[in-house]
Amino acid sequence: MKTPRVLNLINPVWLILGLCGLNLFVMHYYILFSYGLEGEYDITQFIDNLLGICFDVSVLYLAFFLLSLRRNMAAVSMCFVVTWLWSFSNIIYSRFFFHYLSLSAISQGGVLTDSLILRCIANCFQPIDLYYLFAVLLYAILLRMKPTAMPLHVPRKVLALLCIMMVIDILGHMSYCIYIPQFRYVSYFNHRIYARHLRGNRALLSERYFCLGGLRTIGTDMVISLQGRMELTDEQLAECKAVISQNQIGMSDTAEAFSCRNIIFILVESYMSFTSDMRVCGKEVTPFLNSLKHSDTVYYNGRMRENVTLGESSDGQFIYMAGLLPLRSEVTVSIASDRTLHGLPKMLGRESRMVIPSLASVWQQDGMCRQYGFDSLYTSNDYGDGHTNTLNDEQVLQLAMQKDRASRQPFFSVVLTMSMHSPYIEQIDPSFPISDPSMPNDLVCYLNVCHYTDRQLERYFEHLRRTGLYDNSLIVIAADHPVHVTDFGGMGKEIPFYLVNIPRDLRARMWKGECNQIDVYTTLLDLLGVKSDWHGLGRSLLSPDYSSSIAPKKWDVSEWIIRGDYFLQH
């Protein structure tokens, strides 16, 4: 294959370096236009982004130039491979977790061994992915060209280009400050440069990554990771104590009635409130859950807001089990699995277990269960001989039934479902076929799987009644988070919360309006009359002055508690 004559007039080193930058450019703007950035946009962020791309490519090239003993084509080839793999990996990761691939996410390698995630990856092809095939073909063409510059000329020009980009970026920030009257201060300009390029914004991962680029973001995370536990200042400790002491609960007068009951917590994957009482083709989507919702002994709130951040399902578990808000710039379990927590099992002080549909390595379930205080963890390995695939909801609830029968009462059991996880590309419940051309296919498939999970929950409740456990149990049903990949045409993002076997008078006293996931932990401690100085950072739904707002300070305090291992010494 002959190289086009026009390309022979251009140094291939520069063309391949440009292709490396294009790899990163495609990554950044795919994530920007698909999922957005936290916070508000301004023009300087886009200048920062171009500098970040230039910085990443320049540093990679210069590092590989030295490693390859000053061979330009070897250096740019290694640079292309790294940027190509990094760009493609981020795009694939973002389709499931809606943000960049962070250092803490890389540490969760066990997630990639899960069969469901692998199946999702195989079904997530999009037209933009053709770019990566095009990039490889173009790279192969450029690789056949001969460099026309001396080896040391290119590194010098790369450094010069990087310096020019830095000057342009500084001038951009300076112009922004001059243009807006309230920002015409040298101190604000200095703060802006420091915050964008030296410190970064740890609270806003996507914005930080977009502005700084991959190398500086991951480098910052590595430094923080190597520092280990955060040393809290006296002011931070005082703030933690103040927030914790303000968050007292009312000690429900029903504590004695619940003290000897089993607590069964069913955490349903991607369950959304709009499915409640919904009918398709004349049939209820979730008939069993609808019957619970309208029962006199069930508290139902369909206006719960999610509080998860980067960790998705693991964040949902963390919020409910620890009473804390998750980290905003890292996958929480990557840090919390090595921290002391006042987990719900510890607080309840009874035999406890968790039943999950995956392997123990997924989201560090084994380590997190120890920190929460569970006595036992049952995984897909415990379902039959040699079974290692992700369990569907029928299988995981069968495993839960098996453990229920062998338990000494009162016990605390948490059961995780999985079948309602994306992708929604096929109908899995043949008993509830949906053929409505007016509905998007992903919504059709989601409603079909909701019906499937509803039937499995009904069978589990029949088991509880048959074994005599139902009447002696407080049953919690909650969602880990809503579906993030779509809003199904404006259906909303609220998630449901059920408390089953609640006395009618208590049900009447509970808050009916908008609430938060963080409130579940505190509400359960209130219902059960747990006496402790720690009641989580939520508000009890039994509180007469309940408020659903979460003060920004609570997010800070939660992060300090986790990073500083606050409970280890306090």
Coordinates of C-alpha atoms in Angstrom, one line a residue:
M1 CA 0.0 0.0 0.0
K2 CA 1.5 3.3 -1.1
T3 CA 1.4 6.4 1.1
P4 CA -0.5 9.3 -0.4
R5 CA 2.0 11.8 -1.9
V6 CA 0.5 14.7 0.0
L7 CA 1.3 13.0 3.3
N8 CA 4.9 12.5 2.4
L9 CA 5.3 16.3 2.6
I10 CA 4.4 16.3 6.3
N11 CA 6.4 14.9 9.2
P12 CA 4.5 11.7 10.4
V13 CA 5.6 12.4 14.0
W14 CA 3.4 15.5 14.1
L15 CA 0.5 13.8 12.4
I16 CA 0.6 10.9 14.9
L17 CA 0.9 13.3 17.8
G18 CA -2.2 15.1 16.4
L19 CA -4.0 11.8 16.2
C20 CA -3.1 11.2 19.8
G21 CA -4.7 14.5 20.7
L22 CA -7.7 13.7 18.6
N23 CA -8.2 10.4 20.6
L24 CA -8.4 12.4 23.8
F25 CA -10.5 15.1 22.2
V26 CA -13.1 12.5 21.1
M27 CA -13.2 11.1 24.7
H28 CA -13.7 14.4 26.4
Y29 CA -16.4 15.7 24.1
Y30 CA -18.3 12.4 23.9
I31 CA -18.6 12.4 27.7
L32 CA -19.4 16.2 27.8
F33 CA -22.2 15.9 25.3
S34 CA -23.5 12.6 26.6
Y35 CA -23.5 13.2 30.3
G36 CA -22.4 16.8 30.9
L37 CA -20.2 18.3 33.6
E38 CA -21.0 19.2 37.1
G39 CA -21.4 22.8 37.8
E40 CA -21.7 25.7 35.3
Y41 CA -19.9 26.1 32.0
D42 CA -17.7 29.0 30.9
I43 CA -15.3 29.5 28.0
T44 CA -12.2 29.1 30.0
Q45 CA -13.1 25.4 30.7
F46 CA -12.7 24.7 27.0
I47 CA -9.4 26.5 26.9
D48 CA -8.3 24.5 30.0
N49 CA -9.4 21.3 28.2
L50 CA -7.2 22.0 25.1
L51 CA -4.3 22.7 27.4
G52 CA -5.1 19.5 29.3
I53 CA -5.0 17.5 26.0
C54 CA -1.8 19.1 24.9
F55 CA -0.3 18.5 28.4
D56 CA -1.2 14.8 28.3
V57 CA 0.1 14.1 24.8
S58 CA 3.3 16.1 25.4
V59 CA 4.2 14.4 28.7
L60 CA 3.4 10.9 27.3
Y61 CA 5.5 11.6 24.1
L62 CA 8.5 13.0 26.1
A63 CA 8.4 10.1 28.5
F64 CA 8.3 7.6 25.7
F65 CA 11.0 9.5 23.8
L66 CA 13.4 9.0 26.7
L67 CA 12.3 5.4 27.2
S68 CA 12.8 4.5 23.5
L69 CA 16.3 6.1 23.5
R70 CA 15.3 9.1 21.5
R71 CA 13.5 7.3 18.7
N72 CA 10.6 9.5 17.5
M73 CA 8.5 6.9 15.7
A74 CA 8.7 4.5 18.7
A75 CA 7.7 7.3 21.1
V76 CA 4.7 8.5 19.1
S77 CA 3.6 4.9 18.5
M78 CA 3.6 4.2 22.2
C79 CA 1.8 7.5 22.8
F80 CA -0.9 6.5 20.2
V81 CA -1.5 3.1 21.8
V82 CA -1.9 4.6 25.3
T83 CA -4.2 7.5 24.2
W84 CA -6.3 5.1 22.0
L85 CA -6.8 2.6 24.8
W86 CA -7.4 5.3 27.4
S87 CA -10.0 7.1 25.2
F88 CA -11.9 3.9 24.3
S89 CA -11.9 2.6 27.9
N90 CA -13.3 5.9 29.2
I91 CA -16.1 6.0 26.6
I92 CA -17.1 2.4 27.4
Y93 CA -16.9 3.0 31.1
S94 CA -19.0 6.2 30.9
R95 CA -21.8 4.3 29.2
F96 CA -22.4 2.4 32.5
F97 CA -21.2 4.9 35.1
F98 CA -21.8 8.3 33.3
H99 CA -18.4 9.8 34.1
Y100 CA -14.7 9.4 33.5
L101 CA -12.7 6.3 34.5
S102 CA -11.0 7.4 37.7
L103 CA -8.1 5.8 39.6
S104 CA -10.5 4.5 42.3
A105 CA -12.7 2.9 39.6
I106 CA -9.7 1.1 38.2
S107 CA -9.1 -0.4 41.6
Q108 CA -12.5 -2.0 41.3
G109 CA -11.3 -4.5 38.8
G110 CA -13.5 -7.2 40.2
V111 CA -16.5 -5.5 38.6
L112 CA -15.2 -6.5 35.2
T113 CA -15.3 -10.2 36.1
D114 CA -19.1 -10.0 36.5
S115 CA -20.9 -11.7 33.7
L116 CA -23.6 -9.1 33.6
I117 CA -21.1 -6.3 33.1
L118 CA -19.3 -8.2 30.3
R119 CA -22.7 -8.8 28.6
C120 CA -23.5 -5.1 28.9
I121 CA -20.2 -4.2 27.3
A122 CA -20.9 -6.6 24.4
N123 CA -24.2 -4.8 23.8
C124 CA -23.2 -1.2 24.0
F125 CA -21.8 -0.5 20.5
Q126 CA -22.5 3.0 19.1
P127 CA -21.6 4.6 15.8
I128 CA -19.0 6.8 17.5
D129 CA -17.0 3.6 18.1
L130 CA -16.2 3.5 14.4
Y131 CA -13.8 6.4 15.0
Y132 CA -11.5 4.0 16.8
L133 CA -11.3 1.7 13.8
F134 CA -10.6 4.8 11.6
A135 CA -7.9 6.0 14.0
V136 CA -6.1 2.6 13.8
L137 CA -6.3 2.6 10.0
L138 CA -4.9 6.1 9.8
Y139 CA -2.2 5.3 12.3
A140 CA -1.2 2.3 10.1
I141 CA -0.9 4.6 7.1
L142 CA 1.2 7.2 9.0
L143 CA 3.5 4.5 10.4
R144 CA 4.7 3.7 6.8
M145 CA 6.0 7.3 6.4
K146 CA 9.5 8.3 7.2
P147 CA 10.2 11.1 9.7
T148 CA 11.8 14.2 8.1
A149 CA 13.1 15.9 11.3
M150 CA 16.1 15.2 13.5
P151 CA 15.1 13.3 16.7
L152 CA 15.8 16.3 19.1
H153 CA 13.9 18.8 17.0
V154 CA 10.4 17.3 17.8
P155 CA 10.8 17.3 21.7
R156 CA 11.9 20.9 21.6
K157 CA 9.0 22.0 19.5
V158 CA 6.6 19.9 21.7
L159 CA 7.8 21.8 24.8
A160 CA 7.5 25.1 22.9
L161 CA 3.9 24.3 21.9
L162 CA 3.1 23.3 25.5
C163 CA 4.4 26.6 26.8
I164 CA 2.4 28.5 24.1
M165 CA -0.8 26.7 25.2
M166 CA 0.0 27.6 28.9
V167 CA 0.3 31.2 27.9
I168 CA -3.0 31.1 26.0
D169 CA -4.7 29.5 28.9
I170 CA -3.5 32.1 31.4
L171 CA -4.5 34.9 29.0
G172 CA -7.9 33.3 28.7
H173 CA -8.5 33.4 32.4
M174 CA -7.1 36.9 32.6
S175 CA -9.5 38.1 29.9
Y176 CA -12.4 36.3 31.7
C177 CA -11.6 38.2 34.9
I178 CA -11.3 41.5 33.1
Y179 CA -14.5 41.1 31.2
I180 CA -16.6 40.4 34.3
P181 CA -16.5 43.4 36.7
Q182 CA -17.0 41.5 39.9
F183 CA -14.0 39.3 39.1
R184 CA -11.5 42.1 38.4
Y185 CA -9.2 41.2 41.3
V186 CA -5.7 39.8 41.2
S187 CA -6.5 37.5 44.1
Y188 CA -9.4 36.0 42.3
F189 CA -7.3 35.4 39.2
N190 CA -4.6 33.7 41.3
H191 CA -7.2 31.6 43.0
R192 CA -8.7 30.6 39.7
I193 CA -5.4 29.5 38.2
Y194 CA -4.5 27.6 41.4
A195 CA -7.9 25.9 41.7
R196 CA -8.0 24.9 38.0
H197 CA -4.4 23.7 37.5
L198 CA -2.7 23.0 40.8
R199 CA -5.3 21.9 43.3
G200 CA -8.2 20.8 41.1
N201 CA -11.7 20.5 42.4
R202 CA -12.1 17.2 44.2
A203 CA -15.8 17.6 44.6
L204 CA -16.5 17.7 40.8
L205 CA -14.8 14.7 39.1
S206 CA -16.0 15.3 35.5
E207 CA -15.2 19.0 35.5
R208 CA -11.8 18.4 37.1
Y209 CA -11.0 15.7 34.6
F210 CA -12.2 17.8 31.7
C211 CA -10.1 20.8 32.7
L212 CA -7.0 19.1 34.0
G213 CA -6.8 16.0 31.7
G214 CA -6.1 12.5 32.7
L215 CA -2.5 12.6 33.8
R216 CA -2.9 15.5 36.3
T217 CA -6.2 14.1 37.6
I218 CA -4.8 10.6 38.2
G219 CA -1.6 12.0 39.5
T220 CA -3.5 14.0 42.1
D221 CA -5.5 11.0 43.1
M222 CA -2.4 8.9 43.4
V223 CA -0.8 11.4 45.8
I224 CA -3.9 11.5 47.9
S225 CA -4.1 7.7 47.9
L226 CA -0.5 7.4 49.0
Q227 CA -1.2 9.8 51.9
G228 CA -3.6 7.3 53.4
R229 CA -6.0 8.5 56.1
M230 CA -6.7 12.2 56.1
E231 CA -5.5 14.1 59.2
L232 CA -8.5 16.1 60.3
T233 CA -7.8 19.6 61.7
D234 CA -9.3 20.7 65.0
E235 CA -11.8 22.8 63.1
Q236 CA -12.9 19.8 61.0
L237 CA -13.2 17.6 64.1
A238 CA -15.3 20.3 65.8
E239 CA -17.5 20.5 62.7
C240 CA -18.0 16.8 62.6
K241 CA -19.1 16.7 66.3
A242 CA -21.4 19.6 65.8
V243 CA -23.2 18.0 62.8
I244 CA -23.4 14.6 64.4
S245 CA -24.8 16.1 67.7
Q246 CA -27.4 18.1 65.8
N247 CA -28.8 15.0 64.2
Q248 CA -30.6 13.4 67.1
I249 CA -33.6 11.2 66.7
G250 CA -36.8 11.1 68.7
M251 CA -36.6 7.5 69.9
S252 CA -39.8 6.1 68.6
D253 CA -42.3 4.7 71.1
T254 CA -42.6 1.6 68.9
A255 CA -39.1 0.4 69.8
E256 CA -40.4 -2.4 72.1
A257 CA -42.8 -3.7 69.4
F258 CA -39.9 -4.0 66.9
S259 CA -37.1 -5.1 69.2
C260 CA -37.7 -8.8 68.7
R261 CA -38.6 -8.7 65.0
N262 CA -36.5 -9.8 62.1
I263 CA -35.3 -7.0 59.8
I264 CA -35.4 -8.0 56.1
F265 CA -34.0 -5.4 53.7
I266 CA -34.5 -6.0 50.0
L267 CA -32.4 -3.7 47.9
V268 CA -33.9 -3.7 44.3
E269 CA -31.7 -2.8 41.4
S270 CA -32.6 0.3 39.4
Y271 CA -36.2 0.5 40.7
M272 CA -38.1 3.7 39.8
S273 CA -41.3 5.1 41.3
F274 CA -43.1 5.8 38.0
T275 CA -43.7 2.0 37.6
S276 CA -46.0 2.1 40.6
D277 CA -49.7 1.6 39.6
M278 CA -48.6 1.8 35.9
R279 CA -50.6 -0.3 33.4
V280 CA -49.4 -1.5 30.0
C281 CA -51.8 -3.2 27.6
G282 CA -54.4 -3.2 30.4
K283 CA -52.1 -5.1 32.8
E284 CA -50.3 -3.8 35.9
V285 CA -46.6 -3.7 35.6
T286 CA -46.0 -4.4 39.3
P287 CA -49.2 -5.9 40.7
F288 CA -47.7 -7.3 43.9
L289 CA -45.8 -4.2 44.8
N290 CA -48.9 -2.2 44.0
S291 CA -50.8 -4.3 46.5
L292 CA -48.2 -3.6 49.2
K293 CA -48.3 0.1 48.4
H294 CA -52.0 0.3 49.2
S295 CA -51.9 -1.9 52.3
D296 CA -52.9 -0.3 55.6
T297 CA -49.8 -1.8 57.2
V298 CA -47.3 -0.6 54.7
Y299 CA -45.6 2.8 54.6
Y300 CA -44.8 3.8 51.0
N301 CA -42.9 6.9 49.8
G302 CA -42.4 7.2 46.0
R303 CA -40.7 10.6 46.3
M304 CA -37.2 9.5 47.5
R305 CA -34.2 11.2 45.9
E306 CA -31.0 9.3 45.2
N307 CA -27.8 10.4 46.9
V308 CA -25.4 8.1 45.0
T309 CA -22.4 9.6 43.2
L310 CA -19.6 7.7 41.3
G311 CA -20.1 4.3 42.9
E312 CA -23.7 3.6 41.6
S313 CA -25.0 0.4 43.3
S314 CA -22.2 0.2 45.8
D315 CA -23.1 3.8 46.9
G316 CA -26.7 2.8 47.4
Q317 CA -25.6 0.0 49.8
F318 CA -23.2 2.3 51.5
I319 CA -25.8 5.0 52.2
Y320 CA -28.3 2.5 53.6
M321 CA -25.8 0.5 55.6
A322 CA -23.5 3.2 56.9
G323 CA -25.8 6.3 57.2
L324 CA -23.2 8.4 55.4
L325 CA -23.1 10.2 52.1
P326 CA -20.7 8.8 49.5
L327 CA -17.5 10.5 48.3
R328 CA -18.0 12.9 45.4
S329 CA -14.7 12.4 43.5
E330 CA -13.9 8.7 44.1
V331 CA -15.7 5.4 44.3
T332 CA -16.5 5.3 48.0
V333 CA -15.9 1.6 48.6
S334 CA -12.2 2.0 47.4
I335 CA -11.6 4.0 50.5
A336 CA -14.4 2.9 52.9
S337 CA -13.4 -0.8 52.8
D338 CA -10.5 0.1 55.0
R339 CA -12.3 2.4 57.4
T340 CA -14.2 1.9 60.6
L341 CA -18.0 2.3 60.1
H342 CA -21.0 2.2 62.4
G343 CA -22.8 -0.1 60.0
L344 CA -26.4 -1.0 60.4
P345 CA -25.7 -4.7 61.4
K346 CA -23.4 -3.5 64.2
M347 CA -26.0 -1.0 65.4
L348 CA -28.8 -3.7 65.4
G349 CA -26.7 -6.2 67.3
R350 CA -28.3 -9.4 66.0
E351 CA -27.3 -12.3 63.7
S352 CA -26.8 -10.7 60.3
R353 CA -26.1 -11.7 56.7
M354 CA -26.1 -10.3 53.2
V355 CA -27.1 -12.2 50.1
I356 CA -25.8 -10.9 46.8
P357 CA -26.2 -12.1 43.2
S358 CA -22.6 -11.6 42.2
L359 CA -19.1 -12.6 43.3
A360 CA -17.7 -11.2 46.5
S361 CA -15.0 -9.3 44.5
V362 CA -17.6 -7.1 42.8
W363 CA -17.6 -3.6 44.4
Q364 CA -15.4 -5.1 47.2
Q365 CA -18.5 -6.7 48.8
D366 CA -16.4 -8.9 51.1
G367 CA -14.5 -6.0 52.6
M368 CA -17.5 -3.8 52.9
C369 CA -19.6 -6.4 54.6
R370 CA -16.9 -6.7 57.3
Q371 CA -16.9 -3.0 57.8
Y372 CA -20.7 -2.9 58.0
G373 CA -20.6 -5.7 60.6
F374 CA -22.3 -8.5 58.8
D375 CA -21.7 -12.0 60.2
S376 CA -22.0 -13.8 56.8
L377 CA -21.9 -13.0 53.1
Y378 CA -23.5 -15.3 50.6
T379 CA -22.7 -14.9 46.9
S380 CA -23.3 -16.6 43.6
N381 CA -20.7 -19.2 44.6
D382 CA -23.2 -20.4 47.3
Y383 CA -25.9 -21.1 44.8
G384 CA -25.4 -24.7 43.7
D385 CA -22.2 -26.4 42.8
G386 CA -19.7 -24.3 40.9
H387 CA -22.1 -21.6 40.0
T388 CA -20.2 -18.4 39.4
N389 CA -22.4 -16.4 37.0
T390 CA -24.5 -13.5 38.3
L391 CA -27.8 -14.8 39.8
N392 CA -31.1 -13.6 38.4
D393 CA -33.7 -12.5 40.9
E394 CA -35.4 -15.9 41.1
Q395 CA -32.1 -17.5 42.0
V396 CA -30.9 -14.9 44.5
L397 CA -34.2 -14.9 46.3
Q398 CA -34.1 -18.7 46.4
L399 CA -30.7 -18.5 48.1
A400 CA -32.2 -16.0 50.6
M401 CA -35.1 -18.4 51.3
Q402 CA -32.6 -21.1 52.1
K403 CA -30.7 -19.0 54.5
D404 CA -33.9 -17.7 56.1
R405 CA -35.0 -21.3 57.0
A406 CA -31.6 -21.9 58.8
S407 CA -31.6 -18.7 60.8
R408 CA -32.0 -18.1 64.5
Q409 CA -34.5 -15.3 65.1
P410 CA -34.4 -12.3 65.3
F411 CA -32.0 -11.8 62.4
F412 CA -31.0 -9.0 60.0
S413 CA -31.0 -10.0 56.4
V414 CA -30.1 -7.9 53.3
V415 CA -30.9 -9.2 49.9
L416 CA -29.7 -7.6 46.6
T417 CA -31.5 -8.1 43.3
M418 CA -29.9 -7.7 39.9
S419 CA -32.3 -8.5 37.1
M420 CA -33.4 -4.9 36.6
H421 CA -29.9 -3.8 35.7
S422 CA -29.4 -2.3 32.2
P423 CA -29.1 -3.0 29.3
Y424 CA -32.7 -3.0 28.5
I425 CA -32.5 -4.7 25.1
E426 CA -34.8 -7.8 25.5
Q427 CA -38.0 -8.9 27.2
I428 CA -37.1 -11.6 29.7
D429 CA -40.6 -12.3 31.2
P430 CA -42.7 -14.3 28.7
S431 CA -45.7 -14.0 30.9
F432 CA -45.9 -10.2 30.4
P433 CA -45.2 -9.5 26.7
I434 CA -45.4 -5.8 25.7
S435 CA -46.1 -4.9 22.1
D436 CA -46.7 -1.1 22.1
P437 CA -45.0 0.6 19.1
S438 CA -45.6 4.0 20.7
M439 CA -43.1 3.1 23.6
P440 CA -39.3 3.2 23.2
N441 CA -37.8 -0.3 23.2
D442 CA -35.7 0.3 26.2
L443 CA -38.8 1.3 28.2
V444 CA -40.7 -1.7 27.0
C445 CA -37.8 -4.0 28.1
Y446 CA -37.5 -2.2 31.5
L447 CA -41.2 -2.6 32.3
N448 CA -41.0 -6.2 31.3
V449 CA -38.2 -6.9 33.7
C450 CA -39.9 -4.9 36.4
H451 CA -42.9 -7.3 36.1
Y452 CA -40.4 -10.2 36.4
T453 CA -38.9 -8.9 39.6
D454 CA -42.3 -8.2 41.0
R455 CA -43.3 -11.8 40.5
Q456 CA -40.1 -13.0 42.2
L457 CA -40.7 -10.7 45.2
E458 CA -44.3 -12.1 45.5
R459 CA -42.9 -15.6 45.7
Y460 CA -40.4 -14.5 48.3
F461 CA -43.2 -13.0 50.4
E462 CA -45.2 -16.2 50.1
H463 CA -42.2 -18.0 51.5
L464 CA -42.1 -15.6 54.4
R465 CA -45.8 -16.2 55.1
R466 CA -45.4 -20.0 54.7
T467 CA -42.6 -20.2 57.2
G468 CA -44.2 -17.9 59.7
L469 CA -41.5 -15.2 59.3
Y470 CA -43.7 -12.6 57.7
D471 CA -45.7 -11.5 60.8
N472 CA -42.5 -11.4 62.9
S473 CA -40.5 -9.2 60.4
L474 CA -40.1 -5.6 59.5
I475 CA -39.5 -5.7 55.8
V476 CA -37.8 -2.8 53.9
I477 CA -37.9 -2.5 50.1
A478 CA -35.7 0.2 48.6
A479 CA -33.9 1.0 45.3
D480 CA -30.2 1.3 45.1
H481 CA -30.6 4.1 42.5
P482 CA -32.8 5.0 39.5
V483 CA -31.9 4.1 35.9
H484 CA -29.2 6.6 34.9
V485 CA -28.7 5.8 31.3
T486 CA -32.1 7.3 30.3
D487 CA -35.1 9.0 31.9
F488 CA -37.4 7.0 29.6
G489 CA -38.8 10.1 28.0
G490 CA -39.3 12.2 31.1
M491 CA -40.6 9.6 33.5
G492 CA -38.7 11.2 36.3
K493 CA -35.8 9.9 38.6
E494 CA -37.6 9.4 41.9
I495 CA -37.2 6.0 43.6
P496 CA -39.6 4.2 46.0
F497 CA -39.3 3.2 49.7
Y498 CA -41.5 0.6 51.5
L499 CA -41.7 -0.3 55.2
V500 CA -43.9 -3.4 55.5
N501 CA -45.6 -4.4 58.8
I502 CA -45.9 -0.9 60.2
P503 CA -48.7 -0.1 62.6
R504 CA -51.4 2.1 61.1
D505 CA -51.0 4.9 63.7
L506 CA -47.2 5.0 63.1
R507 CA -47.8 5.0 59.3
A508 CA -50.0 8.0 59.7
R509 CA -47.2 9.9 61.5
M510 CA -44.5 9.4 59.0
W511 CA -43.4 12.0 56.4
K512 CA -45.1 11.6 53.1
G513 CA -43.3 14.1 50.9
E514 CA -39.9 14.3 49.2
C515 CA -37.1 12.6 51.2
N516 CA -33.6 11.2 50.7
Q517 CA -31.8 7.8 50.7
I518 CA -29.7 9.0 53.6
D519 CA -32.8 9.2 55.7
V520 CA -33.5 5.4 55.7
Y521 CA -30.6 4.5 58.1
T522 CA -31.7 7.2 60.6
T523 CA -35.4 6.2 60.3
L524 CA -34.7 2.5 61.0
L525 CA -32.6 3.4 64.1
D526 CA -35.5 5.6 65.2
L527 CA -38.1 2.8 64.6
L528 CA -36.0 0.3 66.5
G529 CA -35.1 2.6 69.3
V530 CA -31.4 2.1 69.0
K531 CA -29.6 4.2 71.6
S532 CA -26.4 5.6 70.3
D533 CA -24.7 9.0 69.8
W534 CA -24.5 8.1 66.1
H535 CA -27.8 8.1 64.1
G536 CA -26.4 8.7 60.6
L537 CA -26.4 12.0 58.7
G538 CA -30.1 11.7 57.6
R539 CA -33.3 12.8 59.1
S540 CA -35.8 10.4 60.6
L541 CA -39.1 10.3 58.6
L542 CA -40.8 10.2 62.1
S543 CA -39.4 13.6 62.9
P544 CA -42.2 16.3 63.3
D545 CA -39.9 18.9 61.8
Y546 CA -38.5 16.8 59.0
S547 CA -36.7 18.6 56.1
S548 CA -35.5 16.9 52.9
S549 CA -32.7 19.4 52.2
I550 CA -29.2 18.3 52.7
A551 CA -26.8 21.0 53.8
P552 CA -23.5 21.2 51.8
K553 CA -21.7 20.9 55.1
K554 CA -23.1 17.4 55.5
W555 CA -21.3 16.3 52.4
D556 CA -18.1 17.8 53.7
V557 CA -18.5 16.1 57.1
S558 CA -19.3 12.8 55.5
E559 CA -16.2 13.0 53.4
W560 CA -14.1 13.9 56.5
I561 CA -15.5 11.0 58.5
I562 CA -14.6 8.5 55.7
R563 CA -11.2 9.9 54.7
G564 CA -10.2 10.6 58.3
D565 CA -11.4 7.3 59.7
Y566 CA -13.3 9.4 62.3
F567 CA -15.0 6.5 64.0
L568 CA -11.7 4.7 64.8
Q569 CA -10.8 7.3 67.4
H570 CA -14.1 9.1 68.1

